[in-house]
Amino acid sequence: MRSPMGAAELAELVARLPKAELHLHIEGTFEPELMFAIAARNRVRLPYASVEEVRAAYAFSNLQDFLDLYYAGASVLVEARDFHDLTWSYLTRAHADNVRHAEIFFDPQTHTGRGVPFATVMDGISSALDEAEARLGLSSRLIMCFLRHLDEAEAFDTLDAAAPFLDRIDGVGLDSSERGHPPRKFREVFGRARAAGLSAVAHAGEEGPPEYVREALELLDVVRIDHGNAAVEDDDLVAELVRRRMPLTVCPLSNVRLRVVSGMRDHPLGRMLDLGLLVTVNSDDPAYFGGYVNDNYVAVAEAVGLDREDLVRLARNSFEASWLDASRKSELLAEVESAARNP
Ligand code: ADE
Ligand code: ZN
């Protein structure tokens, strides 16, 4: 039995807990104010008259609706400093939420497809990551996603383009339109990426079926599943995920905004915890979905009635599921325990 917390106590605990964020698309942190500022300095026209008009457009019926706007917004990013400013802006916001470590997705094909050199994207993002480590003590990893609506040959080209930067890239991921683009489509390129020393993750079971989660595990050899909501429909799959202690990076506000769930009260996070799944809470594309990571913890906890123990467990899971080395991981886990004990 859970004993849910009062609103003030809940917000205070969430703010106090150190956290890792493991499912965050840097292009999805593009707040309209920064989008307009960068568009102006690059002399790129946006199809909106104001910041308010952009925000008013953020009413999505499904994943594709959102992706159309997300790719349009990203098109104003041209120079390395644009990628730097975008990344820095997220990292300072995450720091304010007591995020101590972030594992960040970027979508190189969204930029190289418009003629932006891979090196420009890398320079901008990695200079901001370095600055956050030095100035904020916020560590990070970088995950290069392949766009699954494109073909595998293009993913191979992207992996080739990434070769000079593999010292700065920790993993590969799979994102964009899920239905009709199963993990098996990318089996070979994931094999090549893993052979190059990269860890693999994949979005699966967001809009797609449990079968896509199984394919990600068995064919892509992933070390985490991004979203994974559909897994709860399949008892055998849940048992396998629990047996492997396979992390799921769940994104509650995203799921509501993209109508993966009919409302926050129907979110499966509480059930996932009860099933023994290694779930984590993340913001996905916070500029588009109405909240950063703490907002996600609070919104889902309030709606499904999570208690203090659940919240501490979610913070603990975020570090357990991270790619931090063992000693930093145990340091941060100790900080979670001490934050949990000392109000
Ligand atoms: N790209 C950015 N956010 C995404 C999401 N939630 N699902 C798939 N692709 C994405
Ligand atoms: Zn995502």
JSON list of C-alpha atoms in Angstrom, two decimals, residues 13-111:
[
{"chain": "A", "resi": 13, "resn": "LEU", "atom": "CA", "xyz": [11.46, 15.89, -2.17]},
{"chain": "A", "resi": 14, "resn": "VAL", "atom": "CA", "xyz": [11.66, 15.79, -5.98]},
{"chain": "A", "resi": 15, "resn": "ALA", "atom": "CA", "xyz": [13.71, 19.01, -6.03]},
{"chain": "A", "resi": 16, "resn": "ARG", "atom": "CA", "xyz": [16.04, 17.69, -3.31]},
{"chain": "A", "resi": 17, "resn": "LEU", "atom": "CA", "xyz": [16.79, 14.31, -4.88]},
{"chain": "A", "resi": 18, "resn": "PRO", "atom": "CA", "xyz": [19.87, 14.16, -7.10]},
{"chain": "A", "resi": 19, "resn": "LYS", "atom": "CA", "xyz": [18.94, 12.65, -10.46]},
{"chain": "A", "resi": 20, "resn": "ALA", "atom": "CA", "xyz": [20.27, 11.47, -13.79]},
{"chain": "A", "resi": 21, "resn": "GLU", "atom": "CA", "xyz": [18.35, 12.24, -16.95]},
{"chain": "A", "resi": 22, "resn": "LEU", "atom": "CA", "xyz": [18.68, 9.44, -19.51]},
{"chain": "A", "resi": 23, "resn": "HIS", "atom": "CA", "xyz": [16.11, 10.24, -22.19]},
{"chain": "A", "resi": 24, "resn": "LEU", "atom": "CA", "xyz": [16.49, 13.75, -23.51]},
{"chain": "A", "resi": 25, "resn": "HIS", "atom": "CA", "xyz": [16.65, 14.92, -27.13]},
{"chain": "A", "resi": 26, "resn": "ILE", "atom": "CA", "xyz": [18.74, 18.06, -27.29]},
{"chain": "A", "resi": 27, "resn": "GLU", "atom": "CA", "xyz": [16.68, 19.32, -30.24]},
{"chain": "A", "resi": 28, "resn": "GLY", "atom": "CA", "xyz": [13.61, 18.86, -28.02]},
{"chain": "A", "resi": 29, "resn": "THR", "atom": "CA", "xyz": [14.88, 21.41, -25.52]},
{"chain": "A", "resi": 30, "resn": "PHE", "atom": "CA", "xyz": [14.55, 24.26, -28.04]},
{"chain": "A", "resi": 31, "resn": "GLU", "atom": "CA", "xyz": [12.45, 26.86, -26.22]},
{"chain": "A", "resi": 32, "resn": "PRO", "atom": "CA", "xyz": [10.64, 29.25, -28.61]},
{"chain": "A", "resi": 33, "resn": "GLU", "atom": "CA", "xyz": [12.47, 32.31, -27.19]},
{"chain": "A", "resi": 34, "resn": "LEU", "atom": "CA", "xyz": [15.86, 30.82, -28.09]},
{"chain": "A", "resi": 35, "resn": "MET", "atom": "CA", "xyz": [14.48, 29.56, -31.42]},
{"chain": "A", "resi": 36, "resn": "PHE", "atom": "CA", "xyz": [13.48, 33.11, -32.38]},
{"chain": "A", "resi": 37, "resn": "ALA", "atom": "CA", "xyz": [16.81, 34.58, -31.22]},
{"chain": "A", "resi": 38, "resn": "ILE", "atom": "CA", "xyz": [18.84, 32.05, -33.24]},
{"chain": "A", "resi": 39, "resn": "ALA", "atom": "CA", "xyz": [16.55, 32.39, -36.28]},
{"chain": "A", "resi": 40, "resn": "ALA", "atom": "CA", "xyz": [17.09, 36.17, -36.20]},
{"chain": "A", "resi": 41, "resn": "ARG", "atom": "CA", "xyz": [20.87, 36.00, -35.97]},
{"chain": "A", "resi": 42, "resn": "ASN", "atom": "CA", "xyz": [21.00, 33.40, -38.78]},
{"chain": "A", "resi": 43, "resn": "ARG", "atom": "CA", "xyz": [18.46, 35.35, -40.85]},
{"chain": "A", "resi": 44, "resn": "VAL", "atom": "CA", "xyz": [16.23, 32.28, -41.11]},
{"chain": "A", "resi": 45, "resn": "ARG", "atom": "CA", "xyz": [12.47, 32.86, -41.34]},
{"chain": "A", "resi": 46, "resn": "LEU", "atom": "CA", "xyz": [10.21, 30.89, -39.02]},
{"chain": "A", "resi": 47, "resn": "PRO", "atom": "CA", "xyz": [6.62, 30.25, -40.10]},
{"chain": "A", "resi": 48, "resn": "TYR", "atom": "CA", "xyz": [5.37, 31.88, -36.85]},
{"chain": "A", "resi": 49, "resn": "ALA", "atom": "CA", "xyz": [4.90, 35.54, -35.94]},
{"chain": "A", "resi": 50, "resn": "SER", "atom": "CA", "xyz": [5.64, 35.16, -32.23]},
{"chain": "A", "resi": 51, "resn": "VAL", "atom": "CA", "xyz": [6.74, 32.92, -29.36]},
{"chain": "A", "resi": 52, "resn": "GLU", "atom": "CA", "xyz": [3.06, 32.67, -28.36]},
{"chain": "A", "resi": 53, "resn": "GLU", "atom": "CA", "xyz": [2.14, 31.43, -31.83]},
{"chain": "A", "resi": 54, "resn": "VAL", "atom": "CA", "xyz": [4.81, 28.71, -31.63]},
{"chain": "A", "resi": 55, "resn": "ARG", "atom": "CA", "xyz": [3.54, 27.54, -28.24]},
{"chain": "A", "resi": 56, "resn": "ALA", "atom": "CA", "xyz": [-0.04, 27.57, -29.49]},
{"chain": "A", "resi": 57, "resn": "ALA", "atom": "CA", "xyz": [1.01, 25.14, -32.23]},
{"chain": "A", "resi": 58, "resn": "TYR", "atom": "CA", "xyz": [2.11, 22.58, -29.62]},
{"chain": "A", "resi": 59, "resn": "ALA", "atom": "CA", "xyz": [-1.14, 20.60, -29.55]},
{"chain": "A", "resi": 60, "resn": "PHE", "atom": "CA", "xyz": [-0.30, 17.15, -30.83]},
{"chain": "A", "resi": 61, "resn": "SER", "atom": "CA", "xyz": [-2.51, 14.19, -31.71]},
{"chain": "A", "resi": 62, "resn": "ASN", "atom": "CA", "xyz": [0.33, 11.72, -32.06]},
{"chain": "A", "resi": 63, "resn": "LEU", "atom": "CA", "xyz": [4.10, 11.31, -32.44]},
{"chain": "A", "resi": 64, "resn": "GLN", "atom": "CA", "xyz": [4.18, 12.35, -36.13]},
{"chain": "A", "resi": 65, "resn": "ASP", "atom": "CA", "xyz": [2.35, 15.62, -35.42]},
{"chain": "A", "resi": 66, "resn": "PHE", "atom": "CA", "xyz": [5.04, 16.50, -32.92]},
{"chain": "A", "resi": 67, "resn": "LEU", "atom": "CA", "xyz": [7.94, 15.35, -35.11]},
{"chain": "A", "resi": 68, "resn": "ASP", "atom": "CA", "xyz": [6.83, 17.66, -37.96]},
{"chain": "A", "resi": 69, "resn": "LEU", "atom": "CA", "xyz": [7.17, 20.70, -35.66]},
{"chain": "A", "resi": 70, "resn": "TYR", "atom": "CA", "xyz": [10.32, 19.42, -33.98]},
{"chain": "A", "resi": 71, "resn": "TYR", "atom": "CA", "xyz": [12.18, 19.05, -37.29]},
{"chain": "A", "resi": 72, "resn": "ALA", "atom": "CA", "xyz": [10.95, 22.48, -38.45]},
{"chain": "A", "resi": 73, "resn": "GLY", "atom": "CA", "xyz": [12.24, 24.10, -35.25]},
{"chain": "A", "resi": 74, "resn": "ALA", "atom": "CA", "xyz": [15.64, 22.40, -35.53]},
{"chain": "A", "resi": 75, "resn": "SER", "atom": "CA", "xyz": [16.10, 23.87, -39.02]},
{"chain": "A", "resi": 76, "resn": "VAL", "atom": "CA", "xyz": [17.25, 27.23, -37.60]},
{"chain": "A", "resi": 77, "resn": "LEU", "atom": "CA", "xyz": [20.35, 25.59, -36.06]},
{"chain": "A", "resi": 78, "resn": "VAL", "atom": "CA", "xyz": [23.27, 26.33, -38.40]},
{"chain": "A", "resi": 79, "resn": "GLU", "atom": "CA", "xyz": [26.46, 27.40, -36.61]},
{"chain": "A", "resi": 80, "resn": "ALA", "atom": "CA", "xyz": [28.40, 25.63, -33.86]},
{"chain": "A", "resi": 81, "resn": "ARG", "atom": "CA", "xyz": [27.42, 28.38, -31.42]},
{"chain": "A", "resi": 82, "resn": "ASP", "atom": "CA", "xyz": [23.73, 27.62, -32.07]},
{"chain": "A", "resi": 83, "resn": "PHE", "atom": "CA", "xyz": [24.26, 24.02, -30.95]},
{"chain": "A", "resi": 84, "resn": "HIS", "atom": "CA", "xyz": [26.31, 25.28, -28.03]},
{"chain": "A", "resi": 85, "resn": "ASP", "atom": "CA", "xyz": [23.66, 27.74, -26.88]},
{"chain": "A", "resi": 86, "resn": "LEU", "atom": "CA", "xyz": [20.90, 25.14, -27.20]},
{"chain": "A", "resi": 87, "resn": "THR", "atom": "CA", "xyz": [22.87, 22.58, -25.19]},
{"chain": "A", "resi": 88, "resn": "TRP", "atom": "CA", "xyz": [24.02, 25.08, -22.56]},
{"chain": "A", "resi": 89, "resn": "SER", "atom": "CA", "xyz": [20.51, 26.31, -22.08]},
{"chain": "A", "resi": 90, "resn": "TYR", "atom": "CA", "xyz": [19.28, 22.75, -21.37]},
{"chain": "A", "resi": 91, "resn": "LEU", "atom": "CA", "xyz": [22.19, 21.98, -19.03]},
{"chain": "A", "resi": 92, "resn": "THR", "atom": "CA", "xyz": [21.63, 25.06, -16.86]},
{"chain": "A", "resi": 93, "resn": "ARG", "atom": "CA", "xyz": [17.91, 24.25, -16.69]},
{"chain": "A", "resi": 94, "resn": "ALA", "atom": "CA", "xyz": [18.66, 20.63, -15.77]},
{"chain": "A", "resi": 95, "resn": "HIS", "atom": "CA", "xyz": [21.15, 21.78, -13.12]},
{"chain": "A", "resi": 96, "resn": "ALA", "atom": "CA", "xyz": [18.36, 23.82, -11.52]},
{"chain": "A", "resi": 97, "resn": "ASP", "atom": "CA", "xyz": [16.38, 20.54, -11.24]},
{"chain": "A", "resi": 98, "resn": "ASN", "atom": "CA", "xyz": [19.32, 18.89, -9.44]},
{"chain": "A", "resi": 99, "resn": "VAL", "atom": "CA", "xyz": [20.22, 16.76, -12.45]},
{"chain": "A", "resi": 100, "resn": "ARG", "atom": "CA", "xyz": [23.78, 15.63, -11.76]},
{"chain": "A", "resi": 101, "resn": "HIS", "atom": "CA", "xyz": [24.30, 13.57, -14.90]},
{"chain": "A", "resi": 102, "resn": "ALA", "atom": "CA", "xyz": [22.64, 13.62, -18.33]},
{"chain": "A", "resi": 103, "resn": "GLU", "atom": "CA", "xyz": [22.80, 11.16, -21.23]},
{"chain": "A", "resi": 104, "resn": "ILE", "atom": "CA", "xyz": [21.76, 13.22, -24.21]},
{"chain": "A", "resi": 105, "resn": "PHE", "atom": "CA", "xyz": [20.43, 12.24, -27.65]},
{"chain": "A", "resi": 106, "resn": "PHE", "atom": "CA", "xyz": [21.19, 14.20, -30.77]},
{"chain": "A", "resi": 107, "resn": "ASP", "atom": "CA", "xyz": [19.89, 13.62, -34.29]},
{"chain": "A", "resi": 108, "resn": "PRO", "atom": "CA", "xyz": [22.79, 14.31, -36.69]},
{"chain": "A", "resi": 109, "resn": "GLN", "atom": "CA", "xyz": [20.74, 13.48, -39.81]},
{"chain": "A", "resi": 110, "resn": "THR", "atom": "CA", "xyz": [18.33, 16.33, -39.04]},
{"chain": "A", "resi": 111, "resn": "HIS", "atom": "CA", "xyz": [21.27, 18.69, -39.51]}
]
